[in-house]
Short mmCIF file of C-alpha atoms and ligand atoms in Angstrom, two decimals:
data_model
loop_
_atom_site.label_atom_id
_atom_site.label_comp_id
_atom_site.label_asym_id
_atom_site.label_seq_id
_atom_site.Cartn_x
_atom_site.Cartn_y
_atom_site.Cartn_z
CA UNK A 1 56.64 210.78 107.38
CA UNK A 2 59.99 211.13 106.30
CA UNK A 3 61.89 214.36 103.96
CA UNK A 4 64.22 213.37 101.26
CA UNK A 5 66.56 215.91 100.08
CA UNK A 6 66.88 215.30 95.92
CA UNK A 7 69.91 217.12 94.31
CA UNK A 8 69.32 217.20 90.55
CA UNK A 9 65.82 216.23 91.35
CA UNK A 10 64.20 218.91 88.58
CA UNK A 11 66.06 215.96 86.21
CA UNK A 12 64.63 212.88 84.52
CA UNK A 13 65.51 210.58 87.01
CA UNK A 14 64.94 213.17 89.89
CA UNK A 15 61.77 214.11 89.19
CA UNK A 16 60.03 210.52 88.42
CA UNK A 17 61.67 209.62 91.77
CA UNK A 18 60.21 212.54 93.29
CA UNK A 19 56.95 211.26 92.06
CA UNK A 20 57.18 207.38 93.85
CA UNK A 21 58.42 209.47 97.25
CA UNK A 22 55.32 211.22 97.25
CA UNK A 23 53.54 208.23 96.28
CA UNK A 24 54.93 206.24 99.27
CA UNK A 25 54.07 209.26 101.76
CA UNK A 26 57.52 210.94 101.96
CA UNK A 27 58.39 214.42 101.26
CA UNK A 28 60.80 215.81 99.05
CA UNK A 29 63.02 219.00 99.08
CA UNK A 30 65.00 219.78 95.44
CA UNK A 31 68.21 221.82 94.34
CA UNK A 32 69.14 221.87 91.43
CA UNK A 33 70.69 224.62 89.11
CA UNK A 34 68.99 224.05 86.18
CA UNK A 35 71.95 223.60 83.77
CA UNK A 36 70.01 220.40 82.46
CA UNK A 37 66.60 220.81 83.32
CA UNK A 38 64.02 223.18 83.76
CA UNK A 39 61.68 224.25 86.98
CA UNK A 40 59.10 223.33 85.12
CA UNK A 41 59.28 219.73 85.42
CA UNK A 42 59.11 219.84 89.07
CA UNK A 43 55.74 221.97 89.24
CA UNK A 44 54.30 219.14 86.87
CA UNK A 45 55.28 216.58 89.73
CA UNK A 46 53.31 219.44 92.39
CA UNK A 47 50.44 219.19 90.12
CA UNK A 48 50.22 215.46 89.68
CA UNK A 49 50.46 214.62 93.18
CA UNK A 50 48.92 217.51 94.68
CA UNK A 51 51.74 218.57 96.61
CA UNK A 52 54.38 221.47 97.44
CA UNK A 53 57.85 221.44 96.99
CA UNK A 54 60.47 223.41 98.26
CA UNK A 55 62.80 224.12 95.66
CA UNK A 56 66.15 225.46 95.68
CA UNK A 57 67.76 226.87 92.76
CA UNK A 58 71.81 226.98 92.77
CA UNK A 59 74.49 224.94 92.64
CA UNK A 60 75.36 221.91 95.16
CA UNK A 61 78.45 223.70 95.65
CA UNK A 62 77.31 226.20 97.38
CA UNK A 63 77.61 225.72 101.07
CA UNK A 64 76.21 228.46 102.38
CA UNK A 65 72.79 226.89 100.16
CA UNK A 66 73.19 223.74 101.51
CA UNK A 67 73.84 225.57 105.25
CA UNK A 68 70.36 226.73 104.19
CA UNK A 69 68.62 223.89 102.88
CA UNK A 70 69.82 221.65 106.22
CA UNK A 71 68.81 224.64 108.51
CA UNK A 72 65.28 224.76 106.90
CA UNK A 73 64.25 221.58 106.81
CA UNK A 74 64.60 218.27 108.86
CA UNK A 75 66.61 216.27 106.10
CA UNK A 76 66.31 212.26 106.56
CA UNK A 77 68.16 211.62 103.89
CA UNK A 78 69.65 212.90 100.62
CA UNK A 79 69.74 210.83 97.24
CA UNK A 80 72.42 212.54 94.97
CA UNK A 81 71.62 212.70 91.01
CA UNK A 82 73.12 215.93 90.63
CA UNK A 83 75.36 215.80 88.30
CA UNK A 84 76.83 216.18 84.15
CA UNK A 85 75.96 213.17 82.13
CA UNK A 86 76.90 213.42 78.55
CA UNK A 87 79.65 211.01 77.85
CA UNK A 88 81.33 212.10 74.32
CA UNK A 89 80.98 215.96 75.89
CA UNK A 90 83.00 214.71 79.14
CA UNK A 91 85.63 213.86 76.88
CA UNK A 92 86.33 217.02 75.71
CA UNK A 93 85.09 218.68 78.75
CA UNK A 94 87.21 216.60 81.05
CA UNK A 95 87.78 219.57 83.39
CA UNK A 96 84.09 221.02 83.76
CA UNK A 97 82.82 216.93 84.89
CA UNK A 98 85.50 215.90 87.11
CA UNK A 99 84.58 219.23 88.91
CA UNK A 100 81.10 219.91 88.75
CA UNK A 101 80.68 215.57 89.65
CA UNK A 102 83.52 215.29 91.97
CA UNK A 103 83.44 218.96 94.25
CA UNK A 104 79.69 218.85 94.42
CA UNK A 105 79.89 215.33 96.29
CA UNK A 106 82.65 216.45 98.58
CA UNK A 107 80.77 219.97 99.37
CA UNK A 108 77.40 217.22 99.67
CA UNK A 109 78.84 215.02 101.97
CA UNK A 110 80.77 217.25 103.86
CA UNK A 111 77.71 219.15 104.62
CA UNK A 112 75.80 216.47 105.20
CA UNK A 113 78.03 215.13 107.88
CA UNK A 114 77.91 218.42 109.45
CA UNK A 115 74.25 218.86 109.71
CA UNK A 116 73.98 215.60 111.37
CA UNK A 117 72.19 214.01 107.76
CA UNK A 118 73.67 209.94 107.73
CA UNK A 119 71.67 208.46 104.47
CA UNK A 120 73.38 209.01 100.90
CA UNK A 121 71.56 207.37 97.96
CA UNK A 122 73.81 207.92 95.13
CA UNK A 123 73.03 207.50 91.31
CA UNK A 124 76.16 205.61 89.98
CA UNK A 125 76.04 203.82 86.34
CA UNK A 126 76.59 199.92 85.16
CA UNK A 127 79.53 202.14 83.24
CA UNK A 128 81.52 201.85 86.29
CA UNK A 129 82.77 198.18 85.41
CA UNK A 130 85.25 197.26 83.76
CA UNK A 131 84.40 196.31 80.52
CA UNK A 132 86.42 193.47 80.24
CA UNK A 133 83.98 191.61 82.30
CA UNK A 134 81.73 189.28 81.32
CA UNK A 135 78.52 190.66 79.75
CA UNK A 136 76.07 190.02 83.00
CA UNK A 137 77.61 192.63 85.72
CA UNK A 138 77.48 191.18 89.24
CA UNK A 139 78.50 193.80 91.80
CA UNK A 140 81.89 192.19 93.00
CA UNK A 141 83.09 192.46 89.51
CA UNK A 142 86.32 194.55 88.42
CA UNK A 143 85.47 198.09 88.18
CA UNK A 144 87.46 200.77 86.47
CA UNK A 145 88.83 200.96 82.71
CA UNK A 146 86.38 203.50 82.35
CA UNK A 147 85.80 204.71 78.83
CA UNK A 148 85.45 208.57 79.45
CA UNK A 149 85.52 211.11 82.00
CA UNK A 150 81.91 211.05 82.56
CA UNK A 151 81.92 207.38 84.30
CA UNK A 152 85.47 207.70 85.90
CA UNK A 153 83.97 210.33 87.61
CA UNK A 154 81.40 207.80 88.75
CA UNK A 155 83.99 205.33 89.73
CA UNK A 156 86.11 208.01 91.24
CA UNK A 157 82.92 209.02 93.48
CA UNK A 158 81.65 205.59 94.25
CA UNK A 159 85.32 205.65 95.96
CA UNK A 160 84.97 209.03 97.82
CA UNK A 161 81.44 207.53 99.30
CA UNK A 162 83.06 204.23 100.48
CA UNK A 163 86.43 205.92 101.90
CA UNK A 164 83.94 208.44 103.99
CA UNK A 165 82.00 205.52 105.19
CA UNK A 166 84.87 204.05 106.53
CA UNK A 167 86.01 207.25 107.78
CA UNK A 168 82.52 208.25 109.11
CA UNK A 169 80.91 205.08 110.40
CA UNK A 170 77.17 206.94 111.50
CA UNK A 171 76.97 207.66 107.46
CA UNK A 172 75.32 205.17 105.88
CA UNK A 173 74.95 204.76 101.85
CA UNK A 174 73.91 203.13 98.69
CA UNK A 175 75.61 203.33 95.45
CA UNK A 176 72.89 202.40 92.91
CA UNK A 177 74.41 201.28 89.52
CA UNK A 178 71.98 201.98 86.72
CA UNK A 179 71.55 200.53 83.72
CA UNK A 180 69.44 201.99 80.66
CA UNK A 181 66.79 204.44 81.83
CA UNK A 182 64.07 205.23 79.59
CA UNK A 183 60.62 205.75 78.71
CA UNK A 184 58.44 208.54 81.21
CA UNK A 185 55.43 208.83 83.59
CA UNK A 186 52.58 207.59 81.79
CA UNK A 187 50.76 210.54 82.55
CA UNK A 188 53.02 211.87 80.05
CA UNK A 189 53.55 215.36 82.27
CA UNK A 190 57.88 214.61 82.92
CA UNK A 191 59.77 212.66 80.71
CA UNK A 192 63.60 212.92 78.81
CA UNK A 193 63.85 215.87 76.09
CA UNK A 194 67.65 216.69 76.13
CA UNK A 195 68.32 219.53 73.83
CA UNK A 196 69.57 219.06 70.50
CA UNK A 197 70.47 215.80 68.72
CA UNK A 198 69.92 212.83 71.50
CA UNK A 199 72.98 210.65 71.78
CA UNK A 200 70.88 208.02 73.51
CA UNK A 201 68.71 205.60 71.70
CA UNK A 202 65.10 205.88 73.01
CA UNK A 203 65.28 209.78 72.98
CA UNK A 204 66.28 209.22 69.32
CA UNK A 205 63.46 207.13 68.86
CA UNK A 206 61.45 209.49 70.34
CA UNK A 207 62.03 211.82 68.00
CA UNK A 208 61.66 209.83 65.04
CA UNK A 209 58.72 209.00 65.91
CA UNK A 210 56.84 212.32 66.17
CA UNK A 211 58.96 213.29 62.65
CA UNK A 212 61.12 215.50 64.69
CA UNK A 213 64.53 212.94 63.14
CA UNK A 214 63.67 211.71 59.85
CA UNK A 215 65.11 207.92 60.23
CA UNK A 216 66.96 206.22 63.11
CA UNK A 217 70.53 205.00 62.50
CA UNK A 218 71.03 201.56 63.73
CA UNK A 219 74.93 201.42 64.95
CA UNK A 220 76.12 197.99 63.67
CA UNK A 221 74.31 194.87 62.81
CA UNK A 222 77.14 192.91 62.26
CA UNK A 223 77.80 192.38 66.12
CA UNK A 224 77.73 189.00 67.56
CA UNK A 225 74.12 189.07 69.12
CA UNK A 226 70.78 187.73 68.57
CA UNK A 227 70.03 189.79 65.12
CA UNK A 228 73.53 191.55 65.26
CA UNK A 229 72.27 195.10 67.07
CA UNK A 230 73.99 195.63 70.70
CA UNK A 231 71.85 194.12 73.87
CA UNK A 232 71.30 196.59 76.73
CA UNK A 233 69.22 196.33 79.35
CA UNK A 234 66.59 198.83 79.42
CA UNK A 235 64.35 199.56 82.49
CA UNK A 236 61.37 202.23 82.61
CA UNK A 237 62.57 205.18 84.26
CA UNK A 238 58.95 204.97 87.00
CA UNK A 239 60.45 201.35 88.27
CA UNK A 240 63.81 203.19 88.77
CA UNK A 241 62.45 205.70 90.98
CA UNK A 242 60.41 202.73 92.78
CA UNK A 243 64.10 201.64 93.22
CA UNK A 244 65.23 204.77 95.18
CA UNK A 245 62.22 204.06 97.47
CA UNK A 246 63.83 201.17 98.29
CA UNK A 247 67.06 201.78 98.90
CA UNK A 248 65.44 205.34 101.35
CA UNK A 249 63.14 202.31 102.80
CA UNK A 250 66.42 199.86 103.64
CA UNK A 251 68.96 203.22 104.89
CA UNK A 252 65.80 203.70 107.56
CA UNK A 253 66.43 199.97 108.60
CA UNK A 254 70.35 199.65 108.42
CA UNK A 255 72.39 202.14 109.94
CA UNK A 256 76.50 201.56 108.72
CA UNK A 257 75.78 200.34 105.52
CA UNK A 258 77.55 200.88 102.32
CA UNK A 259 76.52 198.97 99.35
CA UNK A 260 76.93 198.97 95.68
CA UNK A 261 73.55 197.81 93.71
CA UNK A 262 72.52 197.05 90.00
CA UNK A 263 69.47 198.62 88.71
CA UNK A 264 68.18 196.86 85.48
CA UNK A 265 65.31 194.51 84.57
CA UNK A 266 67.97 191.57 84.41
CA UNK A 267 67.36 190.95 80.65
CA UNK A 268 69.17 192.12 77.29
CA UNK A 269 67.12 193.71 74.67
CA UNK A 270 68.59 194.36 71.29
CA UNK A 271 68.63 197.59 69.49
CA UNK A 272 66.32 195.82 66.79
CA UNK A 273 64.06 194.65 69.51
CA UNK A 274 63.22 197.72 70.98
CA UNK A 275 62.45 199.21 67.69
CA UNK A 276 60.34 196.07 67.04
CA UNK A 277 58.26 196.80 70.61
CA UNK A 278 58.35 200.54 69.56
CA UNK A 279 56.51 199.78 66.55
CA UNK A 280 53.99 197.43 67.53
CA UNK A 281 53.41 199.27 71.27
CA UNK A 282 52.66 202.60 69.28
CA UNK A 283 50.89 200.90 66.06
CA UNK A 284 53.55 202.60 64.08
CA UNK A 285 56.69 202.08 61.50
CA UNK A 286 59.68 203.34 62.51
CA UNK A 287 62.11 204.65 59.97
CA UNK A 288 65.58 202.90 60.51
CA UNK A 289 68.71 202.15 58.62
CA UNK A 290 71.66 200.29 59.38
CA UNK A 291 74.91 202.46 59.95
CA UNK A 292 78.56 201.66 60.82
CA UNK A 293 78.94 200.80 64.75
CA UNK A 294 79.46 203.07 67.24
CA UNK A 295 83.30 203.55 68.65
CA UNK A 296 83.42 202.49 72.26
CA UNK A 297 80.08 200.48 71.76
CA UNK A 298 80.30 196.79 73.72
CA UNK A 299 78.10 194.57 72.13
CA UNK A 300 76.12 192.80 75.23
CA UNK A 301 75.79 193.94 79.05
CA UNK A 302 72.77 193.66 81.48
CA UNK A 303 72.33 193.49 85.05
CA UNK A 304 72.31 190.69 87.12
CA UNK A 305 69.66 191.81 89.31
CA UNK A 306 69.70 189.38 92.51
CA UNK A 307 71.14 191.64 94.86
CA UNK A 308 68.16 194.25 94.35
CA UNK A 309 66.19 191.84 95.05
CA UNK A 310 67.64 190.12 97.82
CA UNK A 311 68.74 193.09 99.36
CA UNK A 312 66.01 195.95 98.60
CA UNK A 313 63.21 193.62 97.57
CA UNK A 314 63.18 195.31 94.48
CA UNK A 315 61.90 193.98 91.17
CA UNK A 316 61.16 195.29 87.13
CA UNK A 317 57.19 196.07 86.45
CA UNK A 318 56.63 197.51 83.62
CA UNK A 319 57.41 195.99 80.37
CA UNK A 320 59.70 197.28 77.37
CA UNK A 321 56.12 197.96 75.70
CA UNK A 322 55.33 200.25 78.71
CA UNK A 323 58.60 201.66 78.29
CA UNK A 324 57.79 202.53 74.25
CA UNK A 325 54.55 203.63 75.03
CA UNK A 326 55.21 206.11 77.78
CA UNK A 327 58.06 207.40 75.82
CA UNK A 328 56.16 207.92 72.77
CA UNK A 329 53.37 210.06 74.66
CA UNK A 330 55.37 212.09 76.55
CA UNK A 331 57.12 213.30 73.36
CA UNK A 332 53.70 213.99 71.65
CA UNK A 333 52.85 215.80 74.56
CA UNK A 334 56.12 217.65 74.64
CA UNK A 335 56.32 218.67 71.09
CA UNK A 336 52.93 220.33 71.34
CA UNK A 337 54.50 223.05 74.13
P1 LIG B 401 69.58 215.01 84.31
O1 LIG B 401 70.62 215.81 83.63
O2 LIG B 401 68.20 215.05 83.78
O3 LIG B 401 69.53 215.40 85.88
C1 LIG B 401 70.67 215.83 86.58
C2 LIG B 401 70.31 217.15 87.23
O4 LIG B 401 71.43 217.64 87.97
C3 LIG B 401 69.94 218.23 86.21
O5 LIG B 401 68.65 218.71 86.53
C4 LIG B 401 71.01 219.32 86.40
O6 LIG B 401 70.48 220.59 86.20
C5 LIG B 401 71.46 219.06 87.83
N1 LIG B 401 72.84 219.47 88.17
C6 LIG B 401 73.98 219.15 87.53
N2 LIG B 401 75.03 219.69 88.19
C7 LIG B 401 74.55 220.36 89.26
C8 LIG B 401 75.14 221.11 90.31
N3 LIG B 401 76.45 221.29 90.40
N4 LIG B 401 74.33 221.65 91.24
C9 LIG B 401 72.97 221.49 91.19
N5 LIG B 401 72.35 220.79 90.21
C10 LIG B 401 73.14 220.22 89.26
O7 LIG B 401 70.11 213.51 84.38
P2 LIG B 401 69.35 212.18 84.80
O8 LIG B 401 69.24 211.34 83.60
O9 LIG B 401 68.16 212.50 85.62
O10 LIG B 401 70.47 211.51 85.71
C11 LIG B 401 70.50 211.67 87.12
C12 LIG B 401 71.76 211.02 87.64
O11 LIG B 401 71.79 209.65 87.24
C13 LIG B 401 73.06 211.63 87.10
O12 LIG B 401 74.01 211.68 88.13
C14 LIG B 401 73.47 210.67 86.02
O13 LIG B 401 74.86 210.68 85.82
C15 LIG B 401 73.00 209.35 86.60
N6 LIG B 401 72.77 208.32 85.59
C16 LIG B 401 71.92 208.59 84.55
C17 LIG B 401 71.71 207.62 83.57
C18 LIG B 401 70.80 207.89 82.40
O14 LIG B 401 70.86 207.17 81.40
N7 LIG B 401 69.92 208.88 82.46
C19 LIG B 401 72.37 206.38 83.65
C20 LIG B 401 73.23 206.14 84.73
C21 LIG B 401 73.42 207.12 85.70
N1 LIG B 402 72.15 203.32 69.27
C1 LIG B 402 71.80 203.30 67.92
N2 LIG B 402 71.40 204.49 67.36
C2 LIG B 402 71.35 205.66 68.05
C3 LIG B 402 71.70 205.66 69.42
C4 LIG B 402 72.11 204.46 69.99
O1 LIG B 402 71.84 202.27 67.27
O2 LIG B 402 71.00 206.70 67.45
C5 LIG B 402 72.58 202.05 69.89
C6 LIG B 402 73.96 202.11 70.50
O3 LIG B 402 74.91 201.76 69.55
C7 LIG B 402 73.85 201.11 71.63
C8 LIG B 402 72.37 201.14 72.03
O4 LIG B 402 71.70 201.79 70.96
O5 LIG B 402 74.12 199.84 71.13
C9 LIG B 402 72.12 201.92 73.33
O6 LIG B 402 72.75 203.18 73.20
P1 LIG B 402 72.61 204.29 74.31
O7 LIG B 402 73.52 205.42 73.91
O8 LIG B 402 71.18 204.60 74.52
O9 LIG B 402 73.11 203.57 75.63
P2 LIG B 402 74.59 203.02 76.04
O10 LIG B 402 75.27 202.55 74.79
O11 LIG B 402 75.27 204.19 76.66
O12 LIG B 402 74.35 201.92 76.98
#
């Protein structure tokens, strides 16, 4: 049995990957500070799975913590979501992301390094390329051109990671490039709630749906596209934890490594689509109407996914109706608390 250390794992993505560790007979450790999630989340994933969970509370910049956390228990690796997220706050919060993203990597890996723990899984974002590039993003595309501070910080971090494992050869890690997270465990326990008015579309949906939002605003129609919404590429947020799995499963076999590696389903689904498959996964009628586009918006990217595969042997499940349907139940469940 092996011990993953999750930073940010009381998060969306943290704690559905904390769910497929457990499932594939690991253990998990957590810190996180809680200044986007709640403790809560991670006592759901004790109670699903029947398990305990050490969790720290504090900030990843605290050494002494880590000191702690190392000292405590036998770390085998660490996979590294902590972090700020919101991209139109990092613009006018430049200051706060570059240094909550950027120090609590350097404080990571330098404490990692010093407590003799070699495997980094790091949650990077398909908004590291440049988006200049054609619409299917292949890793050995341009990166860079960033649009805000939120994914230059990701870019800027991606660098740090490959610089120290050049520098530090026994460190071994994968940068995993995400595309569009969404939906939630289908036992509807964790799941994506941010506070206030969601920027991101499924959360909006979401909320429309349970009559939280009274209509969705569709940003553009008018794009070149299938029906003239934006494509994205969307994958359930359960197979994305199965990804971290795999990349844990592949730093156990490879020591040295250092690898940058798309996470989508490989496909482009239109705004209009996914309300479509919202609709008909959930028997319902979404309110909708069309608004001007979005500033910054790119009309078309998606992953091309062959390195995942080739490399992690890692591959999409669940369908954008599984997506819908989780979503949609973990809000009702969530607006009854
Ligand atoms: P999230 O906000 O739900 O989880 C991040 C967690 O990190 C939160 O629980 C927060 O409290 C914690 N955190 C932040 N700064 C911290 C610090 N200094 N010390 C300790 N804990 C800290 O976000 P998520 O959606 O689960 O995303 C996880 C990671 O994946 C993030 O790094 C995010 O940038 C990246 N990512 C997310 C998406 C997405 O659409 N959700 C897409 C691409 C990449
Ligand atoms: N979108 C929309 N209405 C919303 C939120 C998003 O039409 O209320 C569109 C947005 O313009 C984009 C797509 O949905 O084309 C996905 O947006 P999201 O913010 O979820 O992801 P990102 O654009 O960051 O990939």
């Amino acid at each position: 049995m092996s011990r993953v250390l999750l930073t940010g794992g009381t998060g969306y993505i943290g704690s559905h990957t904390a769910v497929s560790l457990l499932e594939n007979g690991h253990d998990v450790v957590v810190i996180d500070n809680l200044v986007n999630s709640r403790e809560d989340s991670i006592r759901a994933v004790e109670k699903l799975m029947n398990a305990k969970i050490p969790l720290y509370i504090g900030d990843l910049r605290d050494e002494e913590l880590l000191e702690r956390i190392f000292r405590e228990n036998e770390i085998d690796a660490v996979i590294h979501f902590a972090g700020l997220k919101a991209v139109s706050e990092s613009v006018y919060k430049p200051l706060e992301y570059y240094q909550n993203n950027l120090d609590s990597t350097l404080v990571l890996i330098r404490e990692m390094l010093k407590n003799g723990v070699t495997r980094l899984v790091f949650s990077s974002s398909a908004t590291v390329y440049d988006p200049a590039n054609d619409p299917e993003r292949v890793e050995g595309m341009p990166t860079g051109n960033c649009t805000c501070p939120y994914g230059w910080s990701k870019f800027m971090i991606e660098q740090i990671i490959r610089d120290c494992c050049h520098a530090y050869p026994q460190l071994s890690a994968i940068m995993l490039r995400y595309f569009n997270p969404v939906g939630a465990h289908p036992s509807g326990v964790i799941g994506e709630n941010p506070q206030g008015i969601p920027n991101n579309l499924m959360p909006y949906i979401q909320q429309v749906a349970v009559g939280k939002l009274d209509h969705l605003n569709i940003f553009g129609n008018d794009y070149e596209t299938k029906d003239g919404t934006c494509v994205r590429d969307y994958i359930h947020v359960c197979d994305l934890a199965d990804a971290h799995v795999k990349a844990f499963d592949y730093l156990l076999k490879n020591d040295s490594c250092c690898l940058e590696i798309n996470i989508g389903s490989g496909h482009g689904v239109s705004v209009m689509e996914l309300v479509t498959a919202f609709e008909k996964a959930n028997d319902m009628k979404l309110p909708y109407q069309f608004a001007p586009r979005r500033a910054g918006d790119l009309p078309i990217f998606f992953a091309n996914a062959d390195r995942a595969r080739e490399l992690l042997g890692f591959e999409t499940h669940r369908s954008v109706e599984d997506m819908c349907r989780d979503a949609f139940n973990y809000q009702q469940k969530a607006q009854k608390q």
